[in-house]
Coordinates of C-alpha atoms in Angstrom, one line a residue:
Chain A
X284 CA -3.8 -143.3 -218.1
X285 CA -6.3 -144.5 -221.0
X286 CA -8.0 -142.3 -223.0
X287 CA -11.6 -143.2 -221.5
X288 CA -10.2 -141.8 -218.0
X289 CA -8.7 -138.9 -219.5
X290 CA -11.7 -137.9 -221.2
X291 CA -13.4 -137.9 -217.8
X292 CA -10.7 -135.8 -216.3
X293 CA -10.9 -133.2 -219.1
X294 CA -14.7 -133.6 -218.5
X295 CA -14.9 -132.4 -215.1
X296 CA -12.5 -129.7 -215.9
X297 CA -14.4 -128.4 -218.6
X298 CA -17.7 -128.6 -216.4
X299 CA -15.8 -126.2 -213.6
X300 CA -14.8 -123.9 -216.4
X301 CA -18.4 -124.3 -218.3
X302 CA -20.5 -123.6 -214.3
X303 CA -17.8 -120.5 -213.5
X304 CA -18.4 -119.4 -217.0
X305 CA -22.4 -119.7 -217.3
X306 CA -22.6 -117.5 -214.3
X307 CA -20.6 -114.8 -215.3
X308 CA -22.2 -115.0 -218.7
X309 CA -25.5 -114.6 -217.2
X310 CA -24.8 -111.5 -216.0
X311 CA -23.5 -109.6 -218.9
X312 CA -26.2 -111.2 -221.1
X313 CA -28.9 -110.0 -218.2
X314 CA -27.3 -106.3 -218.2
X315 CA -27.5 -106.2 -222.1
X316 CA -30.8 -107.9 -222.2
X317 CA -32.5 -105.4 -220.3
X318 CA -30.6 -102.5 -220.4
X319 CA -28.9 -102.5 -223.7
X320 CA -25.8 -101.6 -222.4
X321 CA -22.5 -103.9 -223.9
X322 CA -20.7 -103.7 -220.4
X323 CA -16.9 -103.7 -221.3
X324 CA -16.2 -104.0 -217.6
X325 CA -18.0 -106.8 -217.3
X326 CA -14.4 -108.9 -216.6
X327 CA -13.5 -106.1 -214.0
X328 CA -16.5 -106.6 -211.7
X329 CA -15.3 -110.5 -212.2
X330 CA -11.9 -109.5 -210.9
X331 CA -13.1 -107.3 -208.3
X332 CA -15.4 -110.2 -206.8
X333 CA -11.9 -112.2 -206.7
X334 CA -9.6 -109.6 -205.1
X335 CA -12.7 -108.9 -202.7
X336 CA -12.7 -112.0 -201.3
X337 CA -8.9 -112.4 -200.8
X338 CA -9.6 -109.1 -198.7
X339 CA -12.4 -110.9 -196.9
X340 CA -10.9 -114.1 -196.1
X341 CA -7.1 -113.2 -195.0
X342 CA -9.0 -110.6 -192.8
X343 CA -11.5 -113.4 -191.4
X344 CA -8.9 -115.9 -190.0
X345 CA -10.1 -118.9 -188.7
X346 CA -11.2 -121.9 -190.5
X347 CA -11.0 -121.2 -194.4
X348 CA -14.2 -121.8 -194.5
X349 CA -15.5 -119.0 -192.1
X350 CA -13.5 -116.5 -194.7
X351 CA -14.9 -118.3 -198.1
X352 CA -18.2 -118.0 -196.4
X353 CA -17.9 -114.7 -195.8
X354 CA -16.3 -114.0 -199.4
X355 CA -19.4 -115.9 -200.9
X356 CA -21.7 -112.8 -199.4
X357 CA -19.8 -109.8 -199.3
X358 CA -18.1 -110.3 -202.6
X359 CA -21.1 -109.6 -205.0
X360 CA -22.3 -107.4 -202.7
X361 CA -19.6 -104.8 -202.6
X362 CA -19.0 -105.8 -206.5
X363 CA -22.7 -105.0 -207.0
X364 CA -22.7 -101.4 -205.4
X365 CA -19.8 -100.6 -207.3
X366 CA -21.8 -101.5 -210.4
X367 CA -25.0 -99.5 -209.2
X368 CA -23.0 -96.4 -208.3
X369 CA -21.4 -96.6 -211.5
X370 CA -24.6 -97.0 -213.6
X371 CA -25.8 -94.0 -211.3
X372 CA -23.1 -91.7 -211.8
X373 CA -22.1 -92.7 -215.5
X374 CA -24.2 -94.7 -217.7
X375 CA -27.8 -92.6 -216.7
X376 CA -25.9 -89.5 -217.5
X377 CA -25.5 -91.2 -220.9
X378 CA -28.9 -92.0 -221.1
X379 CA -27.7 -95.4 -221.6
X380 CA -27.1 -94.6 -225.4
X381 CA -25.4 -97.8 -226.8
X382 CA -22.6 -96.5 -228.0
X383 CA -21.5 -93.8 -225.6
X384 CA -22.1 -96.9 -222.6
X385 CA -19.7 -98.8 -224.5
X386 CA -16.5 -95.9 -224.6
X387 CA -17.8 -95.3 -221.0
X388 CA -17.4 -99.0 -219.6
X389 CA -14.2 -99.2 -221.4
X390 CA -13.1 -96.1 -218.8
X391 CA -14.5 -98.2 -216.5
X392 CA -12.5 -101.2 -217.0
X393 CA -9.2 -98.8 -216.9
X394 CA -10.6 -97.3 -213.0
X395 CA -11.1 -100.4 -211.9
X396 CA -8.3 -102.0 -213.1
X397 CA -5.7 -99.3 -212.1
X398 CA -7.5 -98.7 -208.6
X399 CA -7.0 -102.4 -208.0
X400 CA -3.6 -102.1 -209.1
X401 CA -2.4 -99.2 -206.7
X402 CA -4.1 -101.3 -203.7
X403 CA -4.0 -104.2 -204.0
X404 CA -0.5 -104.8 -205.6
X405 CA 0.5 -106.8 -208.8
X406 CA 0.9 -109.8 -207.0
X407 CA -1.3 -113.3 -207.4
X408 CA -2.8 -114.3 -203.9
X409 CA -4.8 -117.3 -203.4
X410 CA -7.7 -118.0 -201.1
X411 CA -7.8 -121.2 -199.1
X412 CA -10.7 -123.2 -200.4
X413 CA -13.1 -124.0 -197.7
X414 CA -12.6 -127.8 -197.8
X415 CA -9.8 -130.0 -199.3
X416 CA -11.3 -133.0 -199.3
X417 CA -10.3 -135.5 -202.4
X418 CA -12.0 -138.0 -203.8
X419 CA -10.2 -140.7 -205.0
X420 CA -11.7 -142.4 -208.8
X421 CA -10.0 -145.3 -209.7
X422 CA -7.6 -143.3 -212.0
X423 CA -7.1 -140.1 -210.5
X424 CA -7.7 -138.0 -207.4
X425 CA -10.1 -135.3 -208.1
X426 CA -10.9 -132.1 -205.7
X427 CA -14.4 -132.1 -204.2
X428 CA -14.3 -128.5 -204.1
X429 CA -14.4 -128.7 -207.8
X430 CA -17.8 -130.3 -207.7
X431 CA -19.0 -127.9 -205.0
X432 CA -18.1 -124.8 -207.8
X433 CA -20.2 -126.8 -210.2
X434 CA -22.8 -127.6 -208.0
X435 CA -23.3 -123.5 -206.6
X436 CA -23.3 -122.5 -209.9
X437 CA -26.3 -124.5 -210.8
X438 CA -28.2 -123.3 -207.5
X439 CA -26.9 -119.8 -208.1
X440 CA -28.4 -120.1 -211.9
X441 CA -31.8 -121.7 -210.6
X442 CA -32.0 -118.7 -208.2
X443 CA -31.6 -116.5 -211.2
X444 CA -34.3 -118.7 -213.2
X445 CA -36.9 -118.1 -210.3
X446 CA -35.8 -114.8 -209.6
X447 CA -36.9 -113.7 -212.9
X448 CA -39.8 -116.1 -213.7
X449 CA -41.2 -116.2 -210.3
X450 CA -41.3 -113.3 -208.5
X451 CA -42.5 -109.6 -208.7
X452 CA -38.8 -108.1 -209.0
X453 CA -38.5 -110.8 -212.3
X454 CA -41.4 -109.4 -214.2
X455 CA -41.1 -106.0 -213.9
X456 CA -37.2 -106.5 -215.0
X457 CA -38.3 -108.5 -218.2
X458 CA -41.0 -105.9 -219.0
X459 CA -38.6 -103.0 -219.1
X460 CA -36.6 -105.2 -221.6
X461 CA -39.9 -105.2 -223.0
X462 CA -40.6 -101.9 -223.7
X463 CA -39.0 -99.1 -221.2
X464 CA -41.5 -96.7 -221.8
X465 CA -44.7 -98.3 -221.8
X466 CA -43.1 -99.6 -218.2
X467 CA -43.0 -96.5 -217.5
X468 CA -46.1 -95.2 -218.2
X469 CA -47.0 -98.0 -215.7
X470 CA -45.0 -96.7 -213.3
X471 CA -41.9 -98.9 -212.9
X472 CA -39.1 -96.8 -212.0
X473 CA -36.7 -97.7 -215.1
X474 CA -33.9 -95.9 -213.3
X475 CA -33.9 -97.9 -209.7
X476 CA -34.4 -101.2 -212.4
X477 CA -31.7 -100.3 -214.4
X478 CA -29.0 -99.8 -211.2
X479 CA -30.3 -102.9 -209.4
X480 CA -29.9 -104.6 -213.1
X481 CA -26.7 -103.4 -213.5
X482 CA -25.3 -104.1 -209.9
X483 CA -27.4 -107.9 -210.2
X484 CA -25.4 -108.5 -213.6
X485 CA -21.8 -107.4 -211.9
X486 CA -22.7 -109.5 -208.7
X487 CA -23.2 -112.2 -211.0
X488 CA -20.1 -111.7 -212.2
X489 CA -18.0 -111.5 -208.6
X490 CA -19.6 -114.6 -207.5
X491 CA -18.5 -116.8 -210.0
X492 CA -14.8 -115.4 -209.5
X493 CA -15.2 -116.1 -205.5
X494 CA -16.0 -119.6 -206.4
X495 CA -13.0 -119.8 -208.9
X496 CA -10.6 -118.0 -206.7
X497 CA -9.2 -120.9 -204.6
X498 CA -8.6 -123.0 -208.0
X499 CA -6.7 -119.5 -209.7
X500 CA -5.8 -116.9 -207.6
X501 CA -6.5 -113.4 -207.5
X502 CA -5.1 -111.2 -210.0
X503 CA -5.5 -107.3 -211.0
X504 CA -5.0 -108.8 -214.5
X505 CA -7.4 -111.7 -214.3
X506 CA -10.9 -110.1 -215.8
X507 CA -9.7 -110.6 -219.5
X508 CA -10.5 -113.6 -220.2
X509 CA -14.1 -114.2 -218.3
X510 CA -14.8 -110.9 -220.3
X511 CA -13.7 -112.5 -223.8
X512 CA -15.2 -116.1 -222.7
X513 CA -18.3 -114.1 -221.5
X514 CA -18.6 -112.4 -224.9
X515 CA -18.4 -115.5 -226.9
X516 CA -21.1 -116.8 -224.7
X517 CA -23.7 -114.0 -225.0
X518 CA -22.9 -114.1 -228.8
X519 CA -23.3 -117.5 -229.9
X520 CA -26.5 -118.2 -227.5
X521 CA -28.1 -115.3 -228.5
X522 CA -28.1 -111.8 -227.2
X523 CA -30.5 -111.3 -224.2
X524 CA -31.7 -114.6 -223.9
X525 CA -30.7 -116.4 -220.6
X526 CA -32.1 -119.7 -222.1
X527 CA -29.1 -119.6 -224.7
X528 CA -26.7 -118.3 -223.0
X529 CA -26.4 -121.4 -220.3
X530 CA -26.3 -123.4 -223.1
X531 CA -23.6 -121.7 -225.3
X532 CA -22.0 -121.6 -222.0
X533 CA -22.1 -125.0 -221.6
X534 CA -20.9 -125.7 -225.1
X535 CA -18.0 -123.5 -224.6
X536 CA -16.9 -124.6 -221.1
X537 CA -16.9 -128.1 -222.1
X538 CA -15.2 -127.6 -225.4
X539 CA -12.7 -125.3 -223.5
X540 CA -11.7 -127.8 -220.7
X541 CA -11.7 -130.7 -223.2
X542 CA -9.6 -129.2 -225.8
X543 CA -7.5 -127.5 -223.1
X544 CA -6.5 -130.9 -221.7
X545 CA -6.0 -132.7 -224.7
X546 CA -4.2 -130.1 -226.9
X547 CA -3.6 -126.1 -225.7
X548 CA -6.0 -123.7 -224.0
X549 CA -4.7 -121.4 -227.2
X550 CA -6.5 -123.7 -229.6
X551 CA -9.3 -123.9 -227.3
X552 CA -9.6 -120.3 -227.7
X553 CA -9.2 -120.5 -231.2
X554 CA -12.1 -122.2 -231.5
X555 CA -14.4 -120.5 -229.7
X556 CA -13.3 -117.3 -231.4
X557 CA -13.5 -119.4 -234.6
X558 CA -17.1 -120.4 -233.4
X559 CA -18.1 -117.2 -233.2
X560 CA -17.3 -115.8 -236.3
X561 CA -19.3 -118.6 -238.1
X562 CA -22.1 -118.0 -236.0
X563 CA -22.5 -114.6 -236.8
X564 CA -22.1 -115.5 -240.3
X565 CA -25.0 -117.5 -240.5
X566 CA -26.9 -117.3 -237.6
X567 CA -25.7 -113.7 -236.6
X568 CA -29.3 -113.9 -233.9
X569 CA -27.1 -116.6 -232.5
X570 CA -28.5 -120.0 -231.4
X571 CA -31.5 -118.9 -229.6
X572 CA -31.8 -115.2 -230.1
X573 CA -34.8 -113.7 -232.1
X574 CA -34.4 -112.3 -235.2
X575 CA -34.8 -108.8 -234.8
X576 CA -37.8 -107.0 -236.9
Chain B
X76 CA -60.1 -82.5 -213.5
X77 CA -57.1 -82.8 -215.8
X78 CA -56.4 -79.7 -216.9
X79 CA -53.3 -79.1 -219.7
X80 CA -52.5 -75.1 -219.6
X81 CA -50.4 -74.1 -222.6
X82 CA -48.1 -76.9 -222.4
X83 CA -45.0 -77.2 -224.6
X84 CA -43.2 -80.3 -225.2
X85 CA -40.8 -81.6 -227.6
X86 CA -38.3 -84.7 -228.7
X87 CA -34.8 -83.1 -228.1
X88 CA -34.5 -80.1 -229.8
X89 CA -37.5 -80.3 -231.7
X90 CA -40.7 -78.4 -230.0
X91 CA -43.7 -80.3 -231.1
X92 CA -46.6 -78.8 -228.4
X93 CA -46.2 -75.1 -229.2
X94 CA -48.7 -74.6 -226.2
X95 CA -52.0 -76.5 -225.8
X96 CA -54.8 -76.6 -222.8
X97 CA -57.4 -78.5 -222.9
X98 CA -59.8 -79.2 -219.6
X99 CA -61.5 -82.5 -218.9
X100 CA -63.6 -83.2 -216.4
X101 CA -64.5 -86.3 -214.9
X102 CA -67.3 -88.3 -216.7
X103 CA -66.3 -86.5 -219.8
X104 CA -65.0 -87.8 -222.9
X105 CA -62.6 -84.8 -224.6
X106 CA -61.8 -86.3 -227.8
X107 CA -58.8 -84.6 -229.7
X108 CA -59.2 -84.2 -233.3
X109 CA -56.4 -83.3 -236.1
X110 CA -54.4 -84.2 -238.6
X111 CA -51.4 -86.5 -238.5
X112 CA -48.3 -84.9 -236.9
X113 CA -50.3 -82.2 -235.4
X114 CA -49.2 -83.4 -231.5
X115 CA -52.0 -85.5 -230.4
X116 CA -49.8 -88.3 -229.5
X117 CA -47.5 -86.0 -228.2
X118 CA -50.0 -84.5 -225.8
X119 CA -50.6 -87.9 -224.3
X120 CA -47.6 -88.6 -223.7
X121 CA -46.5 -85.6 -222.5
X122 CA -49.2 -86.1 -220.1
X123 CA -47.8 -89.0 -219.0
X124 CA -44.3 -87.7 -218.5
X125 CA -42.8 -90.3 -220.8
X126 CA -41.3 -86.8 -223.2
X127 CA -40.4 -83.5 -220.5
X128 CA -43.1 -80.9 -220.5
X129 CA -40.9 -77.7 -220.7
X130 CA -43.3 -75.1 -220.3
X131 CA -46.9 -75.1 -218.9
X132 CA -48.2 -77.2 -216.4
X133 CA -50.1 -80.5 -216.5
X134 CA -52.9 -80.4 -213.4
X135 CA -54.7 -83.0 -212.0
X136 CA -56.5 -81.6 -209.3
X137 CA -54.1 -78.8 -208.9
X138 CA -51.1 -80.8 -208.4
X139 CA -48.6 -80.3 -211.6
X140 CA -47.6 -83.2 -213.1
X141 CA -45.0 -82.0 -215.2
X142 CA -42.9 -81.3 -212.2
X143 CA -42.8 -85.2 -211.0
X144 CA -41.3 -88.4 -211.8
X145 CA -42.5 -89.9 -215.0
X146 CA -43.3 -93.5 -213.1
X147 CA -44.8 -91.6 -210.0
X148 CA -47.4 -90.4 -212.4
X149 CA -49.3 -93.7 -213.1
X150 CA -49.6 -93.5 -209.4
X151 CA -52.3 -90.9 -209.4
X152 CA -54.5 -93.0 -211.5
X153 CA -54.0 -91.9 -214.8
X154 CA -54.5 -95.1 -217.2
X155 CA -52.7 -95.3 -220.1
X156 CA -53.7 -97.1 -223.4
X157 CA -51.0 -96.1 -226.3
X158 CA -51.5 -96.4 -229.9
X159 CA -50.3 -99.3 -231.5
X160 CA -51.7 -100.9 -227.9
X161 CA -47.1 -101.8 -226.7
X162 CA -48.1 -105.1 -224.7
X163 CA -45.3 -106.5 -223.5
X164 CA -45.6 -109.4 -225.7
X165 CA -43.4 -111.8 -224.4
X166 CA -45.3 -112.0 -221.5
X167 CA -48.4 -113.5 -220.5
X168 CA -52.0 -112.1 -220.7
X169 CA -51.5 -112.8 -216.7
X170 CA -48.5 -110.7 -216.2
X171 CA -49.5 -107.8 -218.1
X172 CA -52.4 -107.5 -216.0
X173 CA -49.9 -107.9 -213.4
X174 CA -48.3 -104.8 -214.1
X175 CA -51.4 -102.9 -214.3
X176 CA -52.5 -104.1 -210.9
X177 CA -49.1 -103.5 -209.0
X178 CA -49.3 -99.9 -210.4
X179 CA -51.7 -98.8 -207.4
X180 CA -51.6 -102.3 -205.2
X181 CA -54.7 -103.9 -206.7
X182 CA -55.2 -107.1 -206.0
X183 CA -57.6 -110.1 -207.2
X184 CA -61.1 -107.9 -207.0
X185 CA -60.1 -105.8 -209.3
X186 CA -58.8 -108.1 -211.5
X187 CA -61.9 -110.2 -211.6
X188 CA -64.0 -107.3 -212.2
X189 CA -61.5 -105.8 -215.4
X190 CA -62.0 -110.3 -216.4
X191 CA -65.5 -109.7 -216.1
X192 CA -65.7 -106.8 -218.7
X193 CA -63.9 -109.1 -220.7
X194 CA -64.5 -112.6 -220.7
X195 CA -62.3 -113.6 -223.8
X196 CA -58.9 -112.5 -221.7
X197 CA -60.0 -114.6 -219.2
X198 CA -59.7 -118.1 -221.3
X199 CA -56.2 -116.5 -222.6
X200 CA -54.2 -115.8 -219.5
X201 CA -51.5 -118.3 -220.0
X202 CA -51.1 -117.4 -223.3
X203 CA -48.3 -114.8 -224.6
X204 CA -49.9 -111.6 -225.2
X205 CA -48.0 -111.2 -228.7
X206 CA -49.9 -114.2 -230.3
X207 CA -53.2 -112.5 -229.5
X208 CA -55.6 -111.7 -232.3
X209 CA -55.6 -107.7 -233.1
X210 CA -59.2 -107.0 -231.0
X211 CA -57.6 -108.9 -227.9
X212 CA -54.6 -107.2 -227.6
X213 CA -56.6 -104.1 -227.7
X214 CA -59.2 -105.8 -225.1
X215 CA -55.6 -106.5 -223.0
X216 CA -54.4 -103.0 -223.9
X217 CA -57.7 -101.7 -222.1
X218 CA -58.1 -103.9 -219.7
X219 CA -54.4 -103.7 -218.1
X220 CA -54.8 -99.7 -218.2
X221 CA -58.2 -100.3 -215.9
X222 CA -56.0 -102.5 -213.4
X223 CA -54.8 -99.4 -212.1
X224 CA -58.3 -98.4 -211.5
X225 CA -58.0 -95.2 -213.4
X226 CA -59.8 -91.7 -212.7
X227 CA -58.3 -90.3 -215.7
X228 CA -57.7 -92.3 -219.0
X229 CA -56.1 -91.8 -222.1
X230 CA -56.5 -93.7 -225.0
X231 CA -54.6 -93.4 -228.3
X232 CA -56.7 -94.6 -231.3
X233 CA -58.1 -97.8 -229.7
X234 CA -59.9 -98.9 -232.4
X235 CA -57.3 -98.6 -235.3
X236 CA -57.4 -101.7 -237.2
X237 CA -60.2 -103.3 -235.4
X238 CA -63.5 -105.4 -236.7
X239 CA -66.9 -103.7 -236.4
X240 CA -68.0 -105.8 -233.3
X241 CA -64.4 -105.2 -231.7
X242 CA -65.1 -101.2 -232.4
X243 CA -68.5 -101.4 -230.4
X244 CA -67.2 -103.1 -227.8
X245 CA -64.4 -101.0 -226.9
X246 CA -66.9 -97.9 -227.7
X247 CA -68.8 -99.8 -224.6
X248 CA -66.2 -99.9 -222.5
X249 CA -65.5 -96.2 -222.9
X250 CA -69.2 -95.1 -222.1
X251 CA -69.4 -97.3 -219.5
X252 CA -66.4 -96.0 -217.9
X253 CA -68.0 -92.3 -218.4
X254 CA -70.5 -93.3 -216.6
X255 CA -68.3 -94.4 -213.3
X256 CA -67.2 -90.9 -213.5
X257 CA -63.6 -91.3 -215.2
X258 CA -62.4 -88.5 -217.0
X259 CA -61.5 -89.6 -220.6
X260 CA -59.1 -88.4 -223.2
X261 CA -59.5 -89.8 -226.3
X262 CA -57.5 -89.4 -229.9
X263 CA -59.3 -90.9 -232.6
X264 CA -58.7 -90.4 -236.2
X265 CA -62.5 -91.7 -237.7
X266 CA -64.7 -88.9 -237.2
X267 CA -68.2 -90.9 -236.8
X268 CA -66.5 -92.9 -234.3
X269 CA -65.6 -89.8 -232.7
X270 CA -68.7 -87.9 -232.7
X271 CA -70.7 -90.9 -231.3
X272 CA -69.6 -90.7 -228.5
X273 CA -67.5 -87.5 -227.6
X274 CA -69.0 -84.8 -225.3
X275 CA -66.7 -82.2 -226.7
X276 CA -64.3 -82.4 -229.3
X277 CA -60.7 -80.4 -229.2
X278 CA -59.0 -79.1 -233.0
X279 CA -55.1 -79.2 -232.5
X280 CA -53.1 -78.3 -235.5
X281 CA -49.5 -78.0 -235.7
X282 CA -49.0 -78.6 -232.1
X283 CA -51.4 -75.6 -231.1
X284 CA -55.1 -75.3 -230.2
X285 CA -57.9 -74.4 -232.2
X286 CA -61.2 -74.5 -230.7
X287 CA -63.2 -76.6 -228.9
X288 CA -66.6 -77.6 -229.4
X289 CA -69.8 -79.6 -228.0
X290 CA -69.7 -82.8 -230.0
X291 CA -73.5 -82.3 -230.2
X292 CA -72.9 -79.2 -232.5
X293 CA -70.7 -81.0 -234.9
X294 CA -73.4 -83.4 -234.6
X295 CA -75.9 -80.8 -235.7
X296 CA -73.6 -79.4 -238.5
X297 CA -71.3 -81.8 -240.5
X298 CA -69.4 -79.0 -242.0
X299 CA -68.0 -78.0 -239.1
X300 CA -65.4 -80.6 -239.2
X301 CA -64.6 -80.7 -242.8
X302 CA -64.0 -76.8 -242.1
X303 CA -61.7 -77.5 -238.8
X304 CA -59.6 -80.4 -240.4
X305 CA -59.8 -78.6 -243.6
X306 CA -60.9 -81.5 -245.6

């Protein structure tokens, strides 16, 4: 294959990796954003979503797609209770102090990843993918589910846009990011907020592993790296800014897939770790954030 | 109406309100005078439930305030302007009306009439409320405490920093609003200002009371402050 073909191949892998990645992103920059909460467990909610969905669709039967349909729903939504029982039960008993919220999610990663563990087994299990269709370039064949993840996560991340831009839910969110107690004295109840915010960010999270699970399998072991990739993300597009994050998302998905197909995904890590660190050398805001006063 | 009876109140461990009650009664203006760090801010915001109250009881018409949720408290039309005016100042002039409205379910009426009292918002609601001049955000600090359509309101040195004409506007605003019968708490720092337009003036010092007087006696005899604030 020439090289112009291969580019386009590690193209549309990188744009798969850069959608799955913006979405879960999204959510860990939302959480910190507005609650100031560094959530740890951020890649466990991720893996959760996944291992949910196996649940859902080998209990669905049927045409794959009835159970990915099904996944698609339940998925964030069990994912996101988990998250708002948590927050309930754990972080507002920390008063979400930044430090103690970030030993605390740590203990969370370990629950969830050792409850997973003594259920759901050790083993990787695949979900069917709801169609197989292939589309056939004049190089390659290419999935068309693979477009379909990129094409969700855009919808998904407009939803999120006009969620928080457009409607009454959106603004009180961004003015508790604001300022928590002047919301407060306006009578926004932080605490609902902050559980919904919470249990939004790990839904987030457990939808972009329901749409990744047919391309890698579930795995108790599988939240490391969208936590890591996640965290690079947030960094390098700023903390708390959505704006930057899809873009350093982006940037990082592309780079990932590209340099993952021509060379190793280890360099490809490399240099997004390598990214990182120069950013916070001299841009430590990252690329969109605001300079705090 | 509002009614504080020896409240105490605190940041963690450290007690600030060593118990203080003060009355005010709708179309009153209680303005509390003292020095800096003697708990006026704290009384406000002890009011409003945003530090706990942990002994004495906040009333507004009988019901105790310090026994329910700090955001179910806007609800019973109190109106909050802090000091240092905390917009939300990402967000539009629009939207933080918007969050005074939705406190209490007030729609475009009231909105129009807070426009009305002042005009300049109204040719700034697209525009973020942190690039406002000084006297506007104030004007939006007021203005998105009267979306709630407040009985009681509390104001936290509104006219810090402000222009002459910016001072007598606000000072409008607050006589005008006496004059629809809301009950006003005010903390001001200039004395003049205060004494213009206060109907009785409250001495805190070191988080406790000292007395209170008719504004129209301090009037009468300047060196009745300078004796209270011990200047």
């Amino acid at each position: 294959m020439d090289f112009g073909p291969y580019l386009f191949l590690a193209s549309l892998e990188g744009a798969v990796t850069a959608a799955v990645l913006a979405l879960t992103a999204v959510g860990l920059s939302l959480v910190f954003g507005v609650m100031r909460v560094v959530n740890v467990a951020h890649g466990e909610f991720f893996m959760l979503g996944a291992v949910v969905a196996w649940w859902v669709a080998s209990y669905a039967g049927g045409h794959p797609a009835i159970g990915f349909a099904l996944a698609l729903l339940i998925a964030p939504i069990v994912t996101g209770a988990v998250a708002a029982v948590a927050d309930f039960l754990v972080l507002k008993r920390l008063d979400y102090d930044p430090e103690r919220t970030i030993v605390a999610t740590i203990g969370l990663l370990y629950i969830i990843q050792q409850t997973v563990l003594m259920t759901y087994g050790p083993e990787a299990r695949p979900v069917e993918a709801p169609f197989n269709v292939r589309i056939y370039f004049p190089w390659f064949g290419y999935s068309t589910y693979k477009f379909f993840v990129i094409g969700a996560a855009v919808a998904i991340l407009l939803g999120v846009w006009l969620l928080m831009t457009r409607t009454r839910f959106g603004l009180v969110m961004r003015a508790t990011q604001l300022d928590r107690e002047t919301a407060l004295a306006f009578a926004i109840p932080v605490d609902r907020v902050y559980a919904l915010v919470f249990g939004l960010g790990a839904a987030l999270a457990a939808l972009a592993a329901v749409l990744i699970v047919p391309i890698q399998q579930a795995h108790y072991l599988m939240g490391g790296d969208p936590l890591l990739l996640s965290f690079i993300v947030v960094i390098i597009g700023g903390l708390g800014s959505l704006a930057g994050t899809i873009v350093a998302a982006v940037l990082v998905g592309m780079s990932d897939g590209i340099i993952s197909v021509f060379f190793s995904p280890t360099l490809a890590k490399i240099i997004a770790t390598l990214l990182v660190a120069l950013v916070l050398v001299f841009r430590p805001q990252g690329l969109f954030g605001k300079r705090a006063l | 109406m509002l009614k504080l009876r020896d409240i105490q109140a605190g940041y963690g461990e450290a007690t600030v309100l060593h118990g203080i009650s003060l009355e005010v009664a709708a179309g009153e203006i209680l303005c509390l005078l003292g020095r800096n760090g003697a708990g006026k801010t704290t009384t406000m915001k002890a009011i409003m439930g945003l530090i706990p109250v942990t002994a004495g009881a906040v009333l507004l018409d009988g019901e105790n305030l310090a026994q329910i949720a700090a955001h179910e408290i806007p609800k019973r039309a109190i109106g909050y302007i802090p000091q240092g005016r905390r917009l939300f100042a990402e967000l539009t002039v629009a939207e933080n009306l918007e969050i005074g409205l939705m406190v209490r379910g007030h729609g475009s009426a009231t909105r129009e009439k807070v426009l009305d009292m002042f005009p300049r918002l109204r040719e700034r609601l697209r525009q973020r409320a942190g690039t406002l001049s000084g006297g506007e955000q104030q004007m939006l600090a007021t203005a998105r405490a009267l979306c709630i359509e407040p009985r009681v309101l509390l104001l936290d040195e509104p006219t810090e920093g402000l222009q002459p004409s910016m001072i007598a506007l606000i000072r409008d605003v607050i006589v005008y609003l006496r004059e629809q019968g809301v009950a006003i708490l005010l903390v001001e720092q200039r004395v003049d200002a205060v004494l213009s337009i206060a109907d009785r003036v409250a001495f805190i010092e070191n988080g406790r009371n000292r007395d209170t007087v008719d504004a129209a006696a301090l009037r009468a005899d300047h060196s009745l402050v300078a004796r209270y604030l011990g200047v």
